[in-house]
Coordinates of C-alpha atoms (C1' of nucleotides) in Angstrom, one line a residue:
Chain A
X1 CA 10.7 -21.2 -6.2
X2 CA 9.3 -22.4 -9.5
X3 CA 7.8 -19.6 -11.4
X4 CA 5.0 -21.8 -12.6
X5 CA 4.0 -22.3 -9.0
X6 CA 4.6 -18.7 -7.9
X7 CA 2.4 -15.7 -8.0
X8 CA 4.1 -13.0 -10.0
X9 CA 1.7 -10.8 -12.0
X10 CA 4.0 -8.8 -14.3
X11 CA 2.7 -6.1 -16.6
X12 CA 4.0 -5.3 -20.0
X13 CA 2.5 -1.8 -20.0
X14 CA 2.8 0.8 -17.3
X15 CA -0.4 1.7 -15.4
X16 CA -1.1 5.4 -16.2
X17 CA -1.4 6.5 -12.6
X18 CA 2.3 5.8 -11.9
X19 CA 4.4 8.9 -12.4
X20 CA 7.8 8.1 -11.1
X21 CA 10.0 5.2 -12.2
X22 CA 10.0 3.3 -8.9
X23 CA 6.2 3.4 -8.7
X24 CA 6.0 2.2 -12.4
X25 CA 8.4 -0.6 -11.8
X26 CA 6.8 -1.7 -8.5
X27 CA 3.5 -2.1 -10.4
X28 CA 5.0 -3.7 -13.5
X29 CA 7.2 -6.2 -11.6
X30 CA 4.3 -7.3 -9.5
X31 CA 5.5 -5.9 -6.1
X32 CA 2.4 -4.1 -5.1
X33 CA -1.3 -3.4 -5.9
X34 CA -3.0 -0.2 -5.0
X35 CA -6.2 -0.7 -3.0
X36 CA -7.1 2.9 -2.3
X37 CA -5.4 6.3 -2.3
X38 CA -2.1 5.7 -0.4
X39 CA -3.0 2.1 0.5
X40 CA -1.2 -0.9 -1.0
X41 CA -1.2 -4.6 -0.9
X42 CA 2.3 -6.1 -0.9
X43 CA 2.2 -9.0 -3.4
X44 CA 4.5 -12.0 -2.7
X45 CA 7.5 -10.6 -4.7
X46 CA 7.3 -7.2 -3.0
X47 CA 6.8 -8.7 0.3
X48 CA 10.0 -10.7 0.0
X49 CA 12.0 -7.4 -0.5
X50 CA 10.2 -5.8 2.4
X51 CA 11.0 -8.8 4.7
X52 CA 14.7 -8.7 3.6
X53 CA 14.8 -5.0 4.5
X54 CA 13.1 -5.7 7.8
X55 CA 15.7 -8.4 8.7
X56 CA 18.6 -6.0 8.0
X57 CA 16.9 -3.3 10.1
X58 CA 16.4 -5.8 12.9
X59 CA 19.9 -7.1 12.8
X60 CA 21.5 -3.7 13.0
X61 CA 19.1 -2.4 15.7
X62 CA 19.8 -5.5 17.8
X63 CA 23.6 -5.1 17.2
X64 CA 23.4 -1.6 18.5
X65 CA 21.7 -2.8 21.7
X66 CA 18.1 -1.9 20.9
X67 CA 15.4 -4.4 21.9
X68 CA 12.5 -5.3 19.8
X69 CA 8.9 -5.5 20.9
X70 CA 5.5 -4.9 19.3
X71 CA 2.8 -2.3 20.2
X72 CA -0.7 -2.2 18.8
X73 CA -1.8 -0.1 15.8
X74 CA -4.9 1.2 17.6
X75 CA -4.3 3.4 20.5
X76 CA -6.4 5.0 23.2
X77 CA -6.9 8.8 22.8
X78 CA -6.4 9.2 26.6
X79 CA -2.6 8.6 26.2
X80 CA -2.4 11.3 23.6
X81 CA -4.3 13.7 25.8
X82 CA -1.6 13.3 28.4
X83 CA 1.1 14.5 26.1
X84 CA -1.2 17.2 24.6
X85 CA -0.8 15.7 21.1
X86 CA -4.4 14.5 20.7
X87 CA -5.4 18.1 20.0
X88 CA -2.1 19.2 18.5
X89 CA -1.6 16.5 15.9
X90 CA -4.2 17.6 13.4
X91 CA -6.1 15.9 10.7
X92 CA -3.3 13.6 9.8
X93 CA -4.2 11.4 12.7
X94 CA -7.0 9.0 11.9
X95 CA -9.4 9.1 14.8
X96 CA -11.8 6.2 15.4
X97 CA -14.6 5.6 17.8
X98 CA -15.2 2.1 19.1
X99 CA -18.6 0.5 19.9
X100 CA -18.5 2.0 23.4
X101 CA -18.0 5.5 22.0
X102 CA -14.4 5.5 23.2
X103 CA -12.0 7.7 21.3
X104 CA -9.3 5.7 19.6
X105 CA -6.8 6.5 17.0
X106 CA -4.7 4.5 14.4
X107 CA -1.1 5.2 15.6
X108 CA 0.9 7.6 13.4
X109 CA 3.8 7.1 15.8
X110 CA 4.3 5.7 19.3
X111 CA 6.1 8.1 21.7
X112 CA 3.1 8.1 24.1
X113 CA 2.6 4.4 24.2
X114 CA 6.3 3.5 24.7
X115 CA 6.6 6.1 27.4
X116 CA 3.6 4.5 29.1
X117 CA 5.3 1.1 28.9
X118 CA 8.5 2.6 30.2
X119 CA 6.9 4.4 33.2
X120 CA 5.0 1.3 34.2
X121 CA 8.0 -0.9 34.6
X122 CA 11.2 1.1 34.8
X123 CA 11.9 2.8 38.2
X124 CA 15.6 2.9 38.6
X125 CA 18.6 4.4 36.9
X126 CA 20.2 1.0 37.1
X127 CA 17.8 -0.2 34.3
X128 CA 19.2 2.5 31.9
X129 CA 20.1 3.0 29.2
X130 CA 17.2 1.4 27.4
X131 CA 16.2 1.5 23.8
X132 CA 13.0 -0.2 22.7
X133 CA 11.9 -0.5 19.1
X134 CA 9.2 -2.1 17.0
X135 CA 8.3 -2.5 13.4
X136 CA 4.7 -1.8 12.9
X137 CA 2.2 -0.4 10.4
X138 CA 1.4 3.3 10.9
X139 CA -1.3 5.4 9.4
X140 CA -1.1 9.1 8.6
X141 CA -4.0 10.5 6.8
X142 CA -1.9 12.5 4.3
X143 CA -3.6 15.3 2.4
X144 CA -2.1 14.0 -0.7
X145 CA -0.6 10.6 -0.9
X146 CA 1.5 10.0 -4.0
X147 CA 4.4 8.2 -5.7
X148 CA 3.2 4.7 -4.7
X149 CA 4.6 3.5 -1.4
X150 CA 7.0 6.5 -1.3
X151 CA 4.2 8.6 0.4
X152 CA 1.4 6.3 1.3
X153 CA -1.1 6.7 4.1
X154 CA -0.5 3.3 5.6
X155 CA 3.2 2.5 5.9
X156 CA 5.5 0.1 7.7
X157 CA 8.0 1.9 10.0
X158 CA 10.7 0.9 12.4
X159 CA 10.5 3.3 15.4
X160 CA 13.0 3.1 18.3
X161 CA 12.8 5.0 21.5
X162 CA 15.8 5.6 23.8
X163 CA 15.6 6.4 27.5
X164 CA 18.5 7.8 29.5
X165 CA 19.3 9.5 32.7
X166 CA 20.5 12.8 31.3
X167 CA 21.3 14.7 28.2
X168 CA 24.9 13.5 27.8
X169 CA 23.8 9.8 28.0
X170 CA 20.9 10.5 25.7
X171 CA 23.3 11.9 23.1
X172 CA 25.4 8.7 23.4
X173 CA 22.2 6.7 22.7
X174 CA 21.6 9.0 19.8
X175 CA 25.1 8.3 18.5
X176 CA 24.5 4.5 18.7
X177 CA 21.4 4.9 16.5
X178 CA 23.3 7.2 14.2
X179 CA 26.0 4.6 13.6
X180 CA 23.4 1.8 13.3
X181 CA 21.6 3.8 10.6
X182 CA 24.8 4.3 8.6
X183 CA 25.3 0.5 8.6
X184 CA 21.7 -0.3 7.9
X185 CA 21.5 1.7 4.7
X186 CA 24.9 0.6 3.5
X187 CA 23.9 -3.0 4.0
X188 CA 20.9 -2.4 1.7
X189 CA 23.1 -1.0 -1.0
X190 CA 22.0 2.6 -0.4
X191 CA 24.1 5.7 0.0
X192 CA 22.2 7.6 2.7
X193 CA 23.6 10.9 3.9
X194 CA 22.8 12.2 7.4
X195 CA 21.7 15.8 7.2
X196 CA 20.8 18.4 9.9
X197 CA 17.1 18.5 10.0
X198 CA 14.1 20.3 11.5
X199 CA 12.4 18.4 14.3
X200 CA 8.8 19.1 13.3
X201 CA 5.9 18.0 15.5
X202 CA 8.0 15.5 17.4
X203 CA 10.0 18.4 18.9
X204 CA 13.6 18.5 20.2
X205 CA 16.8 20.2 19.3
X206 CA 19.0 17.5 17.7
X207 CA 17.9 15.7 14.6
X208 CA 19.2 14.2 11.4
X209 CA 17.4 13.1 8.3
X210 CA 19.0 10.3 6.4
X211 CA 18.7 11.2 2.7
X212 CA 19.2 9.1 -0.5
X213 CA 19.9 11.4 -3.4
X214 CA 17.4 11.0 -6.2
X215 CA 15.9 13.4 -8.8
X216 CA 12.5 12.3 -7.8
X217 CA 13.1 13.0 -4.1
X218 CA 10.7 15.3 -2.3
X219 CA 13.3 17.3 -0.3
X220 CA 15.8 19.8 -1.5
X221 CA 19.3 19.2 0.0
X222 CA 22.7 20.8 0.2
X223 CA 25.8 19.0 1.0
X224 CA 29.6 18.5 0.6
X225 CA 30.4 16.0 -2.1
X226 CA 32.8 14.0 0.2
X227 CA 29.7 12.9 2.2
X228 CA 29.0 10.5 -0.6
X229 CA 32.1 8.3 0.0
X230 CA 32.8 8.3 3.7
X231 CA 33.8 4.9 5.2
X232 CA 31.0 3.0 6.9
X233 CA 31.6 1.8 10.5
X234 CA 32.3 -1.9 10.4
X235 CA 30.5 -4.8 11.9
X236 CA 32.8 -5.0 14.9
X237 CA 32.1 -1.4 15.9
X238 CA 32.0 -1.3 19.7
X239 CA 28.6 0.1 20.6
X240 CA 29.6 0.2 24.3
X241 CA 32.6 2.4 23.4
X242 CA 32.6 6.1 22.6
X243 CA 31.1 6.7 19.2
X244 CA 31.6 10.4 19.2
X245 CA 34.6 10.4 16.8
X246 CA 32.5 8.6 14.2
X247 CA 29.5 10.9 14.5
X248 CA 31.8 13.9 14.6
X249 CA 33.5 12.8 11.4
X250 CA 30.1 12.3 9.7
X251 CA 28.7 15.6 10.9
X252 CA 31.8 17.7 10.3
X253 CA 31.0 18.4 6.6
X254 CA 28.1 20.5 5.5
X255 CA 24.9 18.6 4.9
X256 CA 21.4 20.1 5.5
X257 CA 17.9 19.9 4.1
X258 CA 16.5 23.0 2.6
X259 CA 14.4 23.8 5.7
X260 CA 17.7 24.1 7.7
X261 CA 20.0 25.3 5.0
X262 CA 21.6 28.7 5.2
X263 CA 23.0 29.7 1.8
X264 CA 25.7 31.9 3.2
X265 CA 26.9 29.3 5.7
X266 CA 26.8 26.6 2.9
X267 CA 28.8 28.6 0.5
X268 CA 31.3 29.5 3.2
X269 CA 31.7 25.9 4.3
X270 CA 31.9 24.1 1.0
X271 CA 34.2 25.0 -1.9
X272 CA 32.3 25.6 -5.1
X273 CA 33.5 22.4 -6.8
X274 CA 32.4 20.3 -3.9
X275 CA 28.9 21.7 -3.6
X276 CA 26.0 19.3 -4.2
X277 CA 22.6 20.9 -4.4
X278 CA 20.1 18.1 -5.2
X279 CA 16.9 16.4 -4.4
X280 CA 16.7 13.5 -2.0
X281 CA 14.4 10.9 -0.4
X282 CA 14.2 10.8 3.3
X283 CA 14.6 7.2 4.4
X284 CA 14.9 7.8 8.1
X285 CA 15.1 10.4 10.8
X286 CA 16.7 10.6 14.3
X287 CA 15.6 12.9 17.1
X288 CA 16.8 13.8 20.6
X289 CA 13.9 15.6 22.3
X290 CA 14.8 15.5 26.0
X291 CA 11.9 15.4 28.4
X292 CA 9.2 16.5 25.9
X293 CA 7.1 13.4 26.6
X294 CA 8.7 12.1 29.8
X295 CA 7.9 15.2 31.7
X296 CA 4.1 15.5 31.0
X297 CA 3.7 11.7 31.2
X298 CA 5.8 11.5 34.4
X299 CA 8.4 8.9 33.2
X300 CA 10.7 9.2 36.1
X301 CA 13.3 6.9 37.6
X302 CA 15.3 7.0 40.9
X303 CA 18.8 8.3 40.5
X304 CA 21.8 7.1 42.4
X305 CA 21.0 9.6 45.2
X306 CA 17.4 8.3 45.5
X307 CA 15.9 11.4 44.0
X308 CA 13.5 11.2 41.0
X309 CA 14.8 12.1 37.7
X310 CA 12.8 12.7 34.5
X311 CA 14.3 10.6 31.7
X312 CA 15.7 12.0 28.5
X313 CA 14.4 10.5 25.3
X314 CA 15.0 10.2 21.6
X315 CA 13.2 8.6 18.8
X316 CA 14.5 7.0 15.6
X317 CA 12.4 6.1 12.6
X318 CA 13.1 4.2 9.4
X319 CA 10.3 4.0 6.8
X320 CA 10.6 0.4 5.5
X321 CA 7.9 0.7 2.9
X322 CA 9.6 3.9 1.6
X323 CA 13.0 2.2 1.3
X324 CA 11.8 -0.2 -1.4
X325 CA 11.0 2.6 -3.9
X326 CA 14.1 4.5 -2.7
X327 CA 16.3 1.5 -3.7
X328 CA 14.6 1.3 -7.0
X329 CA 15.0 5.0 -7.7
X330 CA 18.7 4.5 -7.0
X331 CA 19.1 1.2 -8.9
X332 CA 17.3 0.6 -12.1
X333 CA 17.9 0.8 -15.9
X334 CA 15.7 1.0 -19.0
X335 CA 14.9 -2.7 -18.7
X336 CA 13.7 -2.7 -15.1
X337 CA 14.8 -3.0 -11.5
X338 CA 18.4 -3.9 -10.5
X339 CA 18.3 -5.2 -7.0
X340 CA 21.3 -5.0 -4.7
X341 CA 22.0 -8.6 -3.7
X342 CA 21.4 -7.9 0.0
X343 CA 17.8 -7.0 -0.5
X344 CA 17.0 -9.0 -3.7
X345 CA 13.8 -11.1 -3.4
X346 CA 15.8 -13.8 -5.2
X347 CA 19.5 -13.7 -5.6
X348 CA 19.5 -15.7 -8.8
X349 CA 17.1 -17.0 -11.4
X350 CA 17.7 -20.2 -13.4
X351 CA 16.4 -19.6 -16.9
X352 CA 15.3 -22.8 -18.7
X353 CA 15.4 -21.7 -22.3
X354 CA 13.4 -24.7 -23.5
X355 CA 11.0 -25.8 -20.8
X356 CA 9.2 -28.9 -22.0
X357 CA 12.3 -30.4 -23.6
X358 CA 13.1 -33.5 -21.4
X359 CA 16.9 -33.1 -21.4
X360 CA 16.9 -29.4 -20.8
X361 CA 14.3 -29.7 -18.1
X362 CA 16.4 -32.4 -16.3
X363 CA 19.6 -30.2 -16.5
X364 CA 17.8 -27.1 -15.3
X365 CA 16.0 -28.9 -12.5
X366 CA 19.2 -30.1 -11.2
X367 CA 20.9 -26.7 -11.4
X368 CA 17.9 -25.2 -9.5
X369 CA 18.2 -27.9 -6.8
X370 CA 21.9 -27.4 -6.6
X371 CA 21.6 -23.7 -6.2
X372 CA 19.0 -24.1 -3.5
X373 CA 21.2 -26.6 -1.7
X374 CA 24.1 -24.1 -1.8
X375 CA 22.0 -21.6 0.2
X376 CA 21.2 -19.3 -2.7
X377 CA 17.7 -17.7 -2.8
X378 CA 16.9 -19.0 -6.3
X379 CA 13.9 -18.5 -8.6
X380 CA 13.4 -21.0 -11.4
X381 CA 11.8 -19.8 -14.6
X382 CA 10.3 -23.1 -15.8
X383 CA 7.5 -21.6 -17.8
X384 CA 6.9 -22.8 -21.4
X385 CA 7.5 -19.4 -22.8
X386 CA 9.8 -18.2 -25.6
X387 CA 13.3 -17.2 -24.5
X388 CA 12.8 -13.5 -25.1
X389 CA 9.9 -13.3 -22.7
X390 CA 12.0 -15.0 -20.0
X391 CA 14.9 -12.6 -20.4
X392 CA 12.5 -9.6 -20.4
X393 CA 10.9 -10.8 -17.2
X394 CA 14.1 -11.6 -15.5
X395 CA 15.5 -8.1 -16.3
X396 CA 12.2 -6.4 -15.3
X397 CA 12.1 -8.0 -11.9
X398 CA 15.7 -7.3 -11.3
X399 CA 17.2 -10.6 -10.1
X400 CA 20.9 -9.9 -9.7
X401 CA 22.2 -13.0 -11.5
X402 CA 20.6 -15.0 -14.3
X403 CA 21.8 -18.6 -14.7
X404 CA 20.9 -19.5 -18.3
X405 CA 20.8 -22.9 -19.9
X406 CA 19.3 -24.1 -23.1
X407 CA 19.7 -27.1 -25.5
X408 CA 22.6 -25.4 -27.3
X409 CA 24.6 -24.9 -24.1
X410 CA 23.6 -28.3 -22.8
X411 CA 25.1 -30.0 -25.9
X412 CA 28.5 -28.3 -25.1
X413 CA 28.2 -28.7 -21.4
X414 CA 28.2 -24.9 -20.9
X415 CA 25.9 -22.6 -18.9
X416 CA 25.8 -18.9 -18.9
X417 CA 25.7 -16.4 -16.0
X418 CA 24.4 -12.9 -16.8
X419 CA 25.1 -10.1 -14.4
X420 CA 22.0 -8.0 -14.3
X421 CA 23.8 -4.8 -13.2
X422 CA 26.5 -4.7 -15.8
X423 CA 25.0 -6.9 -18.5
X424 CA 28.2 -8.9 -18.5
X425 CA 27.9 -12.6 -19.4
X426 CA 30.2 -15.4 -18.6
X427 CA 30.1 -18.9 -20.1
X428 CA 31.3 -21.7 -17.9
X429 CA 31.0 -25.5 -17.5
X430 CA 27.6 -26.4 -16.1
X431 CA 29.2 -28.3 -13.2
X432 CA 30.9 -25.2 -11.9
X433 CA 28.1 -22.7 -12.4
X434 CA 26.6 -22.9 -8.9
X435 CA 29.9 -22.5 -7.1
X436 CA 30.7 -19.5 -9.3
X437 CA 27.3 -18.0 -8.5
X438 CA 27.8 -18.5 -4.8
X439 CA 31.2 -16.9 -5.0
X440 CA 29.7 -13.9 -6.7
X441 CA 26.7 -13.5 -4.3
X442 CA 28.2 -14.1 -0.9
X443 CA 30.3 -11.0 -0.5
X444 CA 27.5 -8.9 -1.8
X445 CA 25.2 -10.0 1.0
X446 CA 27.0 -7.5 3.2
X447 CA 26.2 -9.5 6.3
X448 CA 29.7 -10.2 7.5
X449 CA 31.5 -6.8 7.1
Chain B
rC1 C1' -7.2 22.3 1.5
rG2 C1' -6.9 25.5 -3.4
rG3 C1' -6.4 24.5 -8.8
rA4 C1' -6.6 21.0 -13.1
rG5 C1' -8.0 16.4 -15.1
rU6 C1' -9.5 11.2 -15.7
rA7 C1' -13.2 7.1 -15.1
rU8 C1' -15.2 1.9 -21.4
rA9 C1' -12.5 -6.2 -20.2
rG10 C1' -6.7 -7.7 -15.8
rC11 C1' -3.3 -3.5 -18.4
rG12 C1' -2.9 0.3 -22.3
rC13 C1' -6.4 2.7 -25.4
rA14 C1' -10.4 3.9 -29.5
rG15 C1' -15.7 5.0 -29.8
rC16 C1' -18.6 10.3 -27.3
rC17 C1' -18.3 16.1 -31.0
rU18 C1' -22.9 14.3 -34.9
rG19 C1' -27.6 9.2 -29.6
rG20 C1' -29.3 3.4 -32.8
rU21 C1' -27.5 -1.3 -28.0
rA22 C1' -19.4 -1.8 -27.6
rG23 C1' -14.3 -2.3 -30.4
rC24 C1' -8.5 -2.7 -30.9
rG25 C1' -3.5 -4.2 -28.9
rC26 C1' -1.5 -6.9 -24.9
rA27 C1' -2.8 -10.5 -21.2
rC28 C1' -6.1 -15.2 -20.6
rC29 C1' -8.2 -20.3 -22.7
rU30 C1' -7.9 -24.5 -26.8
rG31 C1' -5.2 -26.6 -31.0
rC32 C1' -1.1 -26.8 -34.3
rU33 C1' 3.7 -25.0 -35.7
rU34 C1' 7.7 -22.6 -33.1
rC35 C1' 11.6 -21.8 -29.3
rG36 C1' 19.1 -17.9 -27.4
rG37 C1' 16.0 -11.2 -26.3
rG38 C1' 8.5 -9.9 -25.0
rA39 C1' 6.9 -15.9 -31.7
rG40 C1' 3.1 -17.3 -35.9
rC41 C1' -1.6 -19.1 -37.5
rA42 C1' -6.6 -20.6 -36.4
rG43 C1' -10.4 -20.7 -32.9
rG44 C1' -12.5 -18.9 -28.1
rG45 C1' -13.9 -16.6 -23.2
rG46 C1' -14.4 -12.2 -20.5
rG47 C1' -17.5 -5.6 -20.2
rU48 C1' -24.1 -3.4 -14.9
rC49 C1' -19.2 1.6 -20.5
rG50 C1' -17.6 4.5 -12.0
rG51 C1' -22.8 5.4 -9.6
rG52 C1' -27.6 8.0 -9.6
rU53 C1' -31.3 11.1 -11.7
rG54 C1' -33.1 13.4 -16.0
rU55 C1' -34.0 14.3 -21.6
rU56 C1' -35.4 10.8 -25.6
rC57 C1' -38.9 5.8 -29.1
rG58 C1' -33.7 4.8 -27.9
rA59 C1' -28.0 7.0 -23.8
rA60 C1' -21.0 4.7 -23.4
rU61 C1' -22.5 9.1 -26.3
rC62 C1' -26.5 14.9 -24.2
rA63 C1' -27.7 17.5 -19.1
rC64 C1' -27.4 17.6 -13.7
rC65 C1' -25.7 15.5 -9.1
rC66 C1' -22.5 12.1 -6.5
rU67 C1' -18.2 8.9 -5.9
rA68 C1' -13.4 7.2 -6.8
rC69 C1' -8.6 8.0 -8.6
rU70 C1' -4.5 11.0 -10.7
rC71 C1' -1.6 15.4 -11.5
rC72 C1' 0.2 20.7 -9.9
rG73 C1' 0.7 23.7 -5.4
rA74 C1' 0.8 24.4 0.3
rC75 C1' 2.0 20.1 4.4
rC76 C1' 4.8 15.2 6.0
rA77 C1' 8.4 8.5 7.9

RNA sequence: CGGAGUAUAGCGCAGCCUGGUAGCGCACCUGCUUCGGGAGCAGGGGGUCGGGUGUUCGAAUCACCCUACUCCGACCA
């Protein structure tokens, strides 16, 4: 993508409403524009990150055996009356009336609708287990939206719903999601710790919140320091096999949100030097809630003995629009964002230090073409702007690698690669720059491990 | 929902106290000179001063009402 043909409105100054660093950088680097309280447009650069995150989520959900579909944003109130939540949900649910005076609502979540789909079509235990998910916009009329897309009213969420014959099998489904989540966050370059959590209005008795540690996080958390560097299950994990050992390992050390934490238990379980008491951002949550929705909504299947069985369910959410600021909170410096390669909107940027100079233009044009042909997501800063401005923009928007070429280097046949994260620079022959770049980038995509 | 604040050009701000018809920096446009860490000079465009009502000869400025947004707290992917 040529920057002169792109839409990237960057700001030199920080809009005053932005309080936390991720919100400031998302506005400054042209990722989002606020449209109303808790409502944001995703500008092209931000949308690219969001879509990269979405792809990772989809790949890992699919790998675990979940199946993607898409449900509408507007739902009929009648479904929610069946489960009893139309009255129970409160003012967070945005209620709408259509032209025929029918009660509708903008979905804050989809347990009722997915249960309706399930009960319509699935009649036999032979069709289980089943896990259906979608990635759709949700609306929760938060009392107080804040921190940009970290807590917005309209947000993009992946929500998966599992259906099983009994509790034991439902827990196995829970474990598959648990493992998929560990992989999903790791692929995005995040360290997310599963913590015992309250179940809240969704209900149930088994739940984990996946928490990214950050000072600006909204939840207080307590955990064992060794949770931070546990090995991530690999790409060839057998989701048809028994995942209990992995989940056991990940849940054996103490890790709980403040709502669940018991100080005496915490101090007994974790030696003083291993105690982490910190703030965290919740980037996902998993629930097993048995028959809470399947019973009132009559989601039954025939068991092997021909008798009707009420299915056991779980639901599993990932807030995609929250993950973007979570990544930035975890990965930035004084100059701007530092994207992990796997979610970076562009993996590299070719910086033409003297756009308008015929020879430099020709050399940079061909580097850009070569990088694109090598399968690198590459941005090309071909603006006629002083070098300092280009470096500042490249740093701000956080592209992992800068491939820099100007008349001086051109004369010597040398280009420069700057590593955004470390600041390290390497000078190398122009001819080998792209292959070097590719070698740096490929392993960091984390799509093969 | 309780408490506190803000609203003047795309962004950051001054002007308001003491009323006289709007200004600065950045960004944007034109030209020239520059060009390896947010360049210089010259010229230029852009504002119903959040909205309404009132006071006044005259309101960005004073008064009242409304709206939007932000922050702190209680609640949540």
